[in-house]
Amino acid sequence: VKSFAKLLSAAMAKEIFLEPLVEEVTANAPSAWAARVGICDTISVVAQSLVVAAVENEEDGKIAVETIEGLAARLKSEKQVEAKFSLLDALSHCLQKCSSFSESARDAIFTSCSDAKDRPATLRALSSAIAARPDFKKALGAKSVKALIEIVKLGAQKTISRPDGVVALYIVSAAASEDESAYSASSDVWKPDCL
């Protein structure tokens, strides 16, 4: 699939792979979790081919945003751990291709952060997007920062949560560096009692 997807234009990859696969995992999700993992892994591979495309264009970004919407909708209802991690991996590759995403997708992603089991994979998806596309920081906004501050505080209080706290602090810092509202929302995080 990966080799074939790299040969196709973004529009063809969307038509042949992404649209049917996202439809399958969101609207007709198979009851077997292994099948959902396989579908999400395939979405991830196709999204990677968009991410590493030599020429970035608007069409790739639009396709990634549309795919994020579908995956975020599934993220809200996915309960099986391996399937959720595969879904987050696919989401990570799509996030690396776009500079914005909808509020509903943002809410689904940050709801996933509230679950301690899903938090590391979710934070990794967000930090990968920031590393791949510095302009992605602007898309996070104040609401995202408020959700992440609790993870930063938890990381400062509990040793077991420290890695998540450090990654959350990185994401908060990145968002605050680009957006005034995110900077204002993050003001509590820089106080000594928080860190």
PDB file of C-alpha atoms in Angstrom:
ATOM      1  CA  VAL A   1       0.000   0.000   0.000  1.00  0.00           C
ATOM      2  CA  LYS A   2       2.773   2.428   0.962  1.00  0.00           C
ATOM      3  CA  SER A   3       4.634   2.081  -2.328  1.00  0.00           C
ATOM      4  CA  PHE A   4       1.444   2.356  -4.326  1.00  0.00           C
ATOM      5  CA  ALA A   5       0.221   5.404  -2.344  1.00  0.00           C
ATOM      6  CA  LYS A   6       3.521   7.213  -2.997  1.00  0.00           C
ATOM      7  CA  LEU A   7       2.995   6.850  -6.739  1.00  0.00           C
ATOM      8  CA  LEU A   8      -0.464   8.412  -6.640  1.00  0.00           C
ATOM      9  CA  SER A   9      -1.390  12.066  -6.504  1.00  0.00           C
ATOM     10  CA  ALA A  10      -2.932  13.213  -3.241  1.00  0.00           C
ATOM     11  CA  ALA A  11      -6.400  13.355  -4.831  1.00  0.00           C
ATOM     12  CA  MET A  12      -6.112   9.778  -6.099  1.00  0.00           C
ATOM     13  CA  ALA A  13      -4.770   8.517  -2.750  1.00  0.00           C
ATOM     14  CA  LYS A  14      -7.763  10.162  -1.111  1.00  0.00           C
ATOM     15  CA  GLU A  15     -10.251   8.605  -3.541  1.00  0.00           C
ATOM     16  CA  ILE A  16      -8.721   5.121  -3.658  1.00  0.00           C
ATOM     17  CA  PHE A  17      -7.552   4.703  -0.063  1.00  0.00           C
ATOM     18  CA  LEU A  18      -8.394   7.366   2.476  1.00  0.00           C
ATOM     19  CA  GLU A  19     -12.090   7.987   1.837  1.00  0.00           C
ATOM     20  CA  PRO A  20     -13.097   4.305   1.775  1.00  0.00           C
ATOM     21  CA  LEU A  21     -10.875   3.425   4.754  1.00  0.00           C
ATOM     22  CA  VAL A  22     -12.013   6.333   6.930  1.00  0.00           C
ATOM     23  CA  GLU A  23     -15.629   5.522   6.009  1.00  0.00           C
ATOM     24  CA  GLU A  24     -15.022   1.891   6.946  1.00  0.00           C
ATOM     25  CA  VAL A  25     -13.510   2.679  10.350  1.00  0.00           C
ATOM     26  CA  THR A  26     -16.030   5.392  11.268  1.00  0.00           C
ATOM     27  CA  ALA A  27     -19.381   4.416   9.782  1.00  0.00           C
ATOM     28  CA  ASN A  28     -19.009   0.638   9.416  1.00  0.00           C
ATOM     29  CA  ALA A  29     -16.415  -0.111  12.096  1.00  0.00           C
ATOM     30  CA  PRO A  30     -15.768  -3.856  12.152  1.00  0.00           C
ATOM     31  CA  SER A  31     -16.526  -5.493  15.481  1.00  0.00           C
ATOM     32  CA  ALA A  32     -13.146  -7.279  15.501  1.00  0.00           C
ATOM     33  CA  TRP A  33     -10.559  -4.911  16.988  1.00  0.00           C
ATOM     34  CA  ALA A  34      -7.777  -6.474  14.899  1.00  0.00           C
ATOM     35  CA  ALA A  35      -9.634  -5.429  11.733  1.00  0.00           C
ATOM     36  CA  ARG A  36      -9.895  -1.846  13.064  1.00  0.00           C
ATOM     37  CA  VAL A  37      -6.157  -1.886  13.811  1.00  0.00           C
ATOM     38  CA  GLY A  38      -5.443  -3.048  10.252  1.00  0.00           C
ATOM     39  CA  ILE A  39      -7.603  -0.303   8.765  1.00  0.00           C
ATOM     40  CA  CYS A  40      -5.995   2.391  10.945  1.00  0.00           C
ATOM     41  CA  ASP A  41      -2.499   1.093  10.154  1.00  0.00           C
ATOM     42  CA  THR A  42      -3.302   1.375   6.450  1.00  0.00           C
ATOM     43  CA  ILE A  43      -4.628   4.918   6.928  1.00  0.00           C
ATOM     44  CA  SER A  44      -1.396   5.736   8.755  1.00  0.00           C
ATOM     45  CA  VAL A  45       0.745   4.407   5.895  1.00  0.00           C
ATOM     46  CA  VAL A  46      -1.237   6.382   3.297  1.00  0.00           C
ATOM     47  CA  ALA A  47      -1.092   9.519   5.463  1.00  0.00           C
ATOM     48  CA  GLN A  48       2.677   9.064   5.763  1.00  0.00           C
ATOM     49  CA  SER A  49       2.947   9.079   1.992  1.00  0.00           C
ATOM     50  CA  LEU A  50       1.182  12.455   2.020  1.00  0.00           C
ATOM     51  CA  VAL A  51       3.493  13.714   4.769  1.00  0.00           C
ATOM     52  CA  VAL A  52       6.703  12.789   2.975  1.00  0.00           C
ATOM     53  CA  ALA A  53       5.528  14.029  -0.418  1.00  0.00           C
ATOM     54  CA  ALA A  54       8.284  16.072  -2.063  1.00  0.00           C
ATOM     55  CA  VAL A  55       6.003  18.985  -2.920  1.00  0.00           C
ATOM     56  CA  GLU A  56       3.640  20.257  -0.241  1.00  0.00           C
ATOM     57  CA  ASN A  57       0.405  21.583  -1.587  1.00  0.00           C
ATOM     58  CA  GLU A  58      -2.979  22.741  -0.383  1.00  0.00           C
ATOM     59  CA  GLU A  59      -4.703  19.595  -1.612  1.00  0.00           C
ATOM     60  CA  ASP A  60      -2.611  17.383   0.703  1.00  0.00           C
ATOM     61  CA  GLY A  61      -3.482  19.661   3.625  1.00  0.00           C
ATOM     62  CA  LYS A  62      -7.208  19.561   2.830  1.00  0.00           C
ATOM     63  CA  ILE A  63      -7.135  15.784   2.559  1.00  0.00           C
ATOM     64  CA  ALA A  64      -5.333  15.533   5.907  1.00  0.00           C
ATOM     65  CA  VAL A  65      -7.890  17.818   7.592  1.00  0.00           C
ATOM     66  CA  GLU A  66     -10.804  15.768   6.206  1.00  0.00           C
ATOM     67  CA  THR A  67      -9.135  12.559   7.374  1.00  0.00           C
ATOM     68  CA  ILE A  68      -8.521  14.052  10.835  1.00  0.00           C
ATOM     69  CA  GLU A  69     -12.240  14.829  11.149  1.00  0.00           C
ATOM     70  CA  GLY A  70     -13.174  11.199  10.497  1.00  0.00           C
ATOM     71  CA  LEU A  71     -10.462   9.758  12.737  1.00  0.00           C
ATOM     72  CA  ALA A  72     -11.275  12.167  15.569  1.00  0.00           C
ATOM     73  CA  ALA A  73     -14.916  11.103  15.409  1.00  0.00           C
ATOM     74  CA  ARG A  74     -13.839   7.461  15.767  1.00  0.00           C
ATOM     75  CA  LEU A  75     -11.405   8.353  18.555  1.00  0.00           C
ATOM     76  CA  LYS A  76     -14.343   9.345  20.761  1.00  0.00           C
ATOM     77  CA  SER A  77     -15.902   5.891  20.571  1.00  0.00           C
ATOM     78  CA  GLU A  78     -12.898   3.540  20.257  1.00  0.00           C
ATOM     79  CA  LYS A  79     -12.431   1.543  23.467  1.00  0.00           C
ATOM     80  CA  GLN A  80      -9.918  -1.129  22.504  1.00  0.00           C
ATOM     81  CA  VAL A  81      -6.360  -0.079  23.444  1.00  0.00           C
ATOM     82  CA  GLU A  82      -4.441  -1.407  20.412  1.00  0.00           C
ATOM     83  CA  ALA A  83      -7.045  -0.028  18.006  1.00  0.00           C
ATOM     84  CA  LYS A  84      -6.904   3.357  19.727  1.00  0.00           C
ATOM     85  CA  PHE A  85      -3.092   3.471  19.509  1.00  0.00           C
ATOM     86  CA  SER A  86      -3.256   2.608  15.816  1.00  0.00           C
ATOM     87  CA  LEU A  87      -5.881   5.322  15.360  1.00  0.00           C
ATOM     88  CA  LEU A  88      -3.667   7.859  17.169  1.00  0.00           C
ATOM     89  CA  ASP A  89      -0.715   6.887  14.968  1.00  0.00           C
ATOM     90  CA  ALA A  90      -2.799   7.536  11.844  1.00  0.00           C
ATOM     91  CA  LEU A  91      -3.977  10.806  13.377  1.00  0.00           C
ATOM     92  CA  SER A  92      -0.366  11.802  14.079  1.00  0.00           C
ATOM     93  CA  HIS A  93       0.608  11.398  10.417  1.00  0.00           C
ATOM     94  CA  CYS A  94      -2.386  13.457   9.314  1.00  0.00           C
ATOM     95  CA  LEU A  95      -1.694  16.199  11.881  1.00  0.00           C
ATOM     96  CA  GLN A  96       1.829  16.526  10.488  1.00  0.00           C
ATOM     97  CA  LYS A  97       0.350  17.558   7.161  1.00  0.00           C
ATOM     98  CA  CYS A  98      -1.976  20.366   8.239  1.00  0.00           C
ATOM     99  CA  SER A  99      -1.661  23.721   9.943  1.00  0.00           C
ATOM    100  CA  SER A 100      -5.145  23.739  11.478  1.00  0.00           C
ATOM    101  CA  PHE A 101      -7.948  21.458  12.536  1.00  0.00           C
ATOM    102  CA  SER A 102     -11.524  21.880  13.681  1.00  0.00           C
ATOM    103  CA  GLU A 103     -12.684  22.450  17.224  1.00  0.00           C
ATOM    104  CA  SER A 104     -14.521  19.110  17.276  1.00  0.00           C
ATOM    105  CA  ALA A 105     -11.314  17.292  16.267  1.00  0.00           C
ATOM    106  CA  ARG A 106      -9.364  19.267  18.890  1.00  0.00           C
ATOM    107  CA  ASP A 107     -11.919  18.334  21.562  1.00  0.00           C
ATOM    108  CA  ALA A 108     -11.713  14.632  20.653  1.00  0.00           C
ATOM    109  CA  ILE A 109      -7.924  14.699  20.787  1.00  0.00           C
ATOM    110  CA  PHE A 110      -7.808  16.440  24.145  1.00  0.00           C
ATOM    111  CA  THR A 111     -10.501  14.178  25.564  1.00  0.00           C
ATOM    112  CA  SER A 112      -8.133  11.344  24.711  1.00  0.00           C
ATOM    113  CA  CYS A 113      -5.469  13.138  26.799  1.00  0.00           C
ATOM    114  CA  SER A 114      -7.665  12.838  29.874  1.00  0.00           C
ATOM    115  CA  ASP A 115      -7.269   9.038  29.866  1.00  0.00           C
ATOM    116  CA  ALA A 116      -3.903   8.120  31.405  1.00  0.00           C
ATOM    117  CA  LYS A 117      -3.541   5.056  29.110  1.00  0.00           C
ATOM    118  CA  ASP A 118      -4.025   7.111  25.934  1.00  0.00           C
ATOM    119  CA  ARG A 119      -2.182  10.227  27.072  1.00  0.00           C
ATOM    120  CA  PRO A 120       1.381   9.325  25.949  1.00  0.00           C
ATOM    121  CA  ALA A 121       0.281   8.382  22.413  1.00  0.00           C
ATOM    122  CA  THR A 122      -1.927  11.473  22.130  1.00  0.00           C
ATOM    123  CA  LEU A 123       0.826  13.811  23.334  1.00  0.00           C
ATOM    124  CA  ARG A 124       3.281  12.121  20.980  1.00  0.00           C
ATOM    125  CA  ALA A 125       0.887  12.743  18.056  1.00  0.00           C
ATOM    126  CA  LEU A 126       0.650  16.448  18.935  1.00  0.00           C
ATOM    127  CA  SER A 127       4.384  16.930  19.516  1.00  0.00           C
ATOM    128  CA  SER A 128       5.163  15.149  16.220  1.00  0.00           C
ATOM    129  CA  ALA A 129       2.833  17.535  14.417  1.00  0.00           C
ATOM    130  CA  ILE A 130       4.603  20.538  15.981  1.00  0.00           C
ATOM    131  CA  ALA A 131       8.025  19.140  15.067  1.00  0.00           C
ATOM    132  CA  ALA A 132       6.959  18.442  11.478  1.00  0.00           C
ATOM    133  CA  ARG A 133       5.081  21.717  10.930  1.00  0.00           C
ATOM    134  CA  PRO A 134       6.040  24.664  13.129  1.00  0.00           C
ATOM    135  CA  ASP A 135       2.947  26.566  11.929  1.00  0.00           C
ATOM    136  CA  PHE A 136       0.778  23.879  13.571  1.00  0.00           C
ATOM    137  CA  LYS A 137       1.442  25.606  16.926  1.00  0.00           C
ATOM    138  CA  LYS A 138      -1.003  28.337  15.960  1.00  0.00           C
ATOM    139  CA  ALA A 139      -3.820  25.807  15.620  1.00  0.00           C
ATOM    140  CA  LEU A 140      -3.680  24.705  19.250  1.00  0.00           C
ATOM    141  CA  GLY A 141      -5.072  27.827  20.916  1.00  0.00           C
ATOM    142  CA  ALA A 142      -6.027  28.665  24.486  1.00  0.00           C
ATOM    143  CA  LYS A 143      -8.513  25.825  24.941  1.00  0.00           C
ATOM    144  CA  SER A 144      -5.829  23.234  24.176  1.00  0.00           C
ATOM    145  CA  VAL A 145      -3.377  24.911  26.538  1.00  0.00           C
ATOM    146  CA  LYS A 146      -5.900  24.828  29.395  1.00  0.00           C
ATOM    147  CA  ALA A 147      -6.346  21.077  28.912  1.00  0.00           C
ATOM    148  CA  LEU A 148      -2.582  20.514  28.855  1.00  0.00           C
ATOM    149  CA  ILE A 149      -1.832  22.586  31.959  1.00  0.00           C
ATOM    150  CA  GLU A 150      -3.454  19.943  34.147  1.00  0.00           C
ATOM    151  CA  ILE A 151      -1.098  17.340  32.675  1.00  0.00           C
ATOM    152  CA  VAL A 152       1.889  19.639  33.316  1.00  0.00           C
ATOM    153  CA  LYS A 153       0.805  20.061  36.956  1.00  0.00           C
ATOM    154  CA  LEU A 154       0.287  16.319  37.367  1.00  0.00           C
ATOM    155  CA  GLY A 155       3.773  15.715  35.939  1.00  0.00           C
ATOM    156  CA  ALA A 156       5.241  18.112  38.505  1.00  0.00           C
ATOM    157  CA  GLN A 157       3.483  16.294  41.346  1.00  0.00           C
ATOM    158  CA  LYS A 158       3.892  12.627  40.443  1.00  0.00           C
ATOM    159  CA  THR A 159       7.068  10.979  39.219  1.00  0.00           C
ATOM    160  CA  ILE A 160       5.175   8.438  37.140  1.00  0.00           C
ATOM    161  CA  SER A 161       3.469  11.270  35.216  1.00  0.00           C
ATOM    162  CA  ARG A 162       6.639  13.290  34.647  1.00  0.00           C
ATOM    163  CA  PRO A 163       7.292  12.207  31.020  1.00  0.00           C
ATOM    164  CA  ASP A 164       3.743  13.194  30.048  1.00  0.00           C
ATOM    165  CA  GLY A 165       4.147  16.466  31.949  1.00  0.00           C
ATOM    166  CA  VAL A 166       7.341  17.320  30.079  1.00  0.00           C
ATOM    167  CA  VAL A 167       5.775  16.652  26.660  1.00  0.00           C
ATOM    168  CA  ALA A 168       2.673  18.640  27.658  1.00  0.00           C
ATOM    169  CA  LEU A 169       4.929  21.516  28.781  1.00  0.00           C
ATOM    170  CA  TYR A 170       6.674  21.414  25.384  1.00  0.00           C
ATOM    171  CA  ILE A 171       3.308  21.637  23.597  1.00  0.00           C
ATOM    172  CA  VAL A 172       2.107  24.458  25.901  1.00  0.00           C
ATOM    173  CA  SER A 173       5.351  26.370  25.283  1.00  0.00           C
ATOM    174  CA  ALA A 174       5.056  25.909  21.536  1.00  0.00           C
ATOM    175  CA  ALA A 175       1.440  27.104  21.485  1.00  0.00           C
ATOM    176  CA  ALA A 176       2.200  30.055  23.771  1.00  0.00           C
ATOM    177  CA  SER A 177       5.077  31.146  21.546  1.00  0.00           C
ATOM    178  CA  GLU A 178       2.726  31.641  18.585  1.00  0.00           C
ATOM    179  CA  ASP A 179      -0.635  32.659  20.002  1.00  0.00           C
ATOM    180  CA  GLU A 180      -1.385  35.486  22.453  1.00  0.00           C
ATOM    181  CA  SER A 181      -4.516  33.772  23.825  1.00  0.00           C
ATOM    182  CA  ALA A 182      -2.536  30.558  24.404  1.00  0.00           C
ATOM    183  CA  TYR A 183       0.182  32.580  26.141  1.00  0.00           C
ATOM    184  CA  SER A 184      -2.387  34.191  28.446  1.00  0.00           C
ATOM    185  CA  ALA A 185      -3.966  30.806  29.193  1.00  0.00           C
ATOM    186  CA  SER A 186      -0.552  29.366  30.054  1.00  0.00           C
ATOM    187  CA  SER A 187       0.445  32.076  32.548  1.00  0.00           C
ATOM    188  CA  ASP A 188      -0.212  29.765  35.541  1.00  0.00           C
ATOM    189  CA  VAL A 189       2.193  27.167  34.236  1.00  0.00           C
ATOM    190  CA  TRP A 190       5.231  29.418  34.652  1.00  0.00           C
ATOM    191  CA  LYS A 191       4.663  29.925  38.382  1.00  0.00           C
ATOM    192  CA  PRO A 192       7.064  28.058  40.689  1.00  0.00           C
ATOM    193  CA  ASP A 193       4.246  26.257  42.522  1.00  0.00           C
ATOM    194  CA  CYS A 194       3.116  24.647  39.246  1.00  0.00           C
ATOM    195  CA  LEU A 195       6.546  23.381  38.231  1.00  0.00           C
TER     196      LEU A 195
END
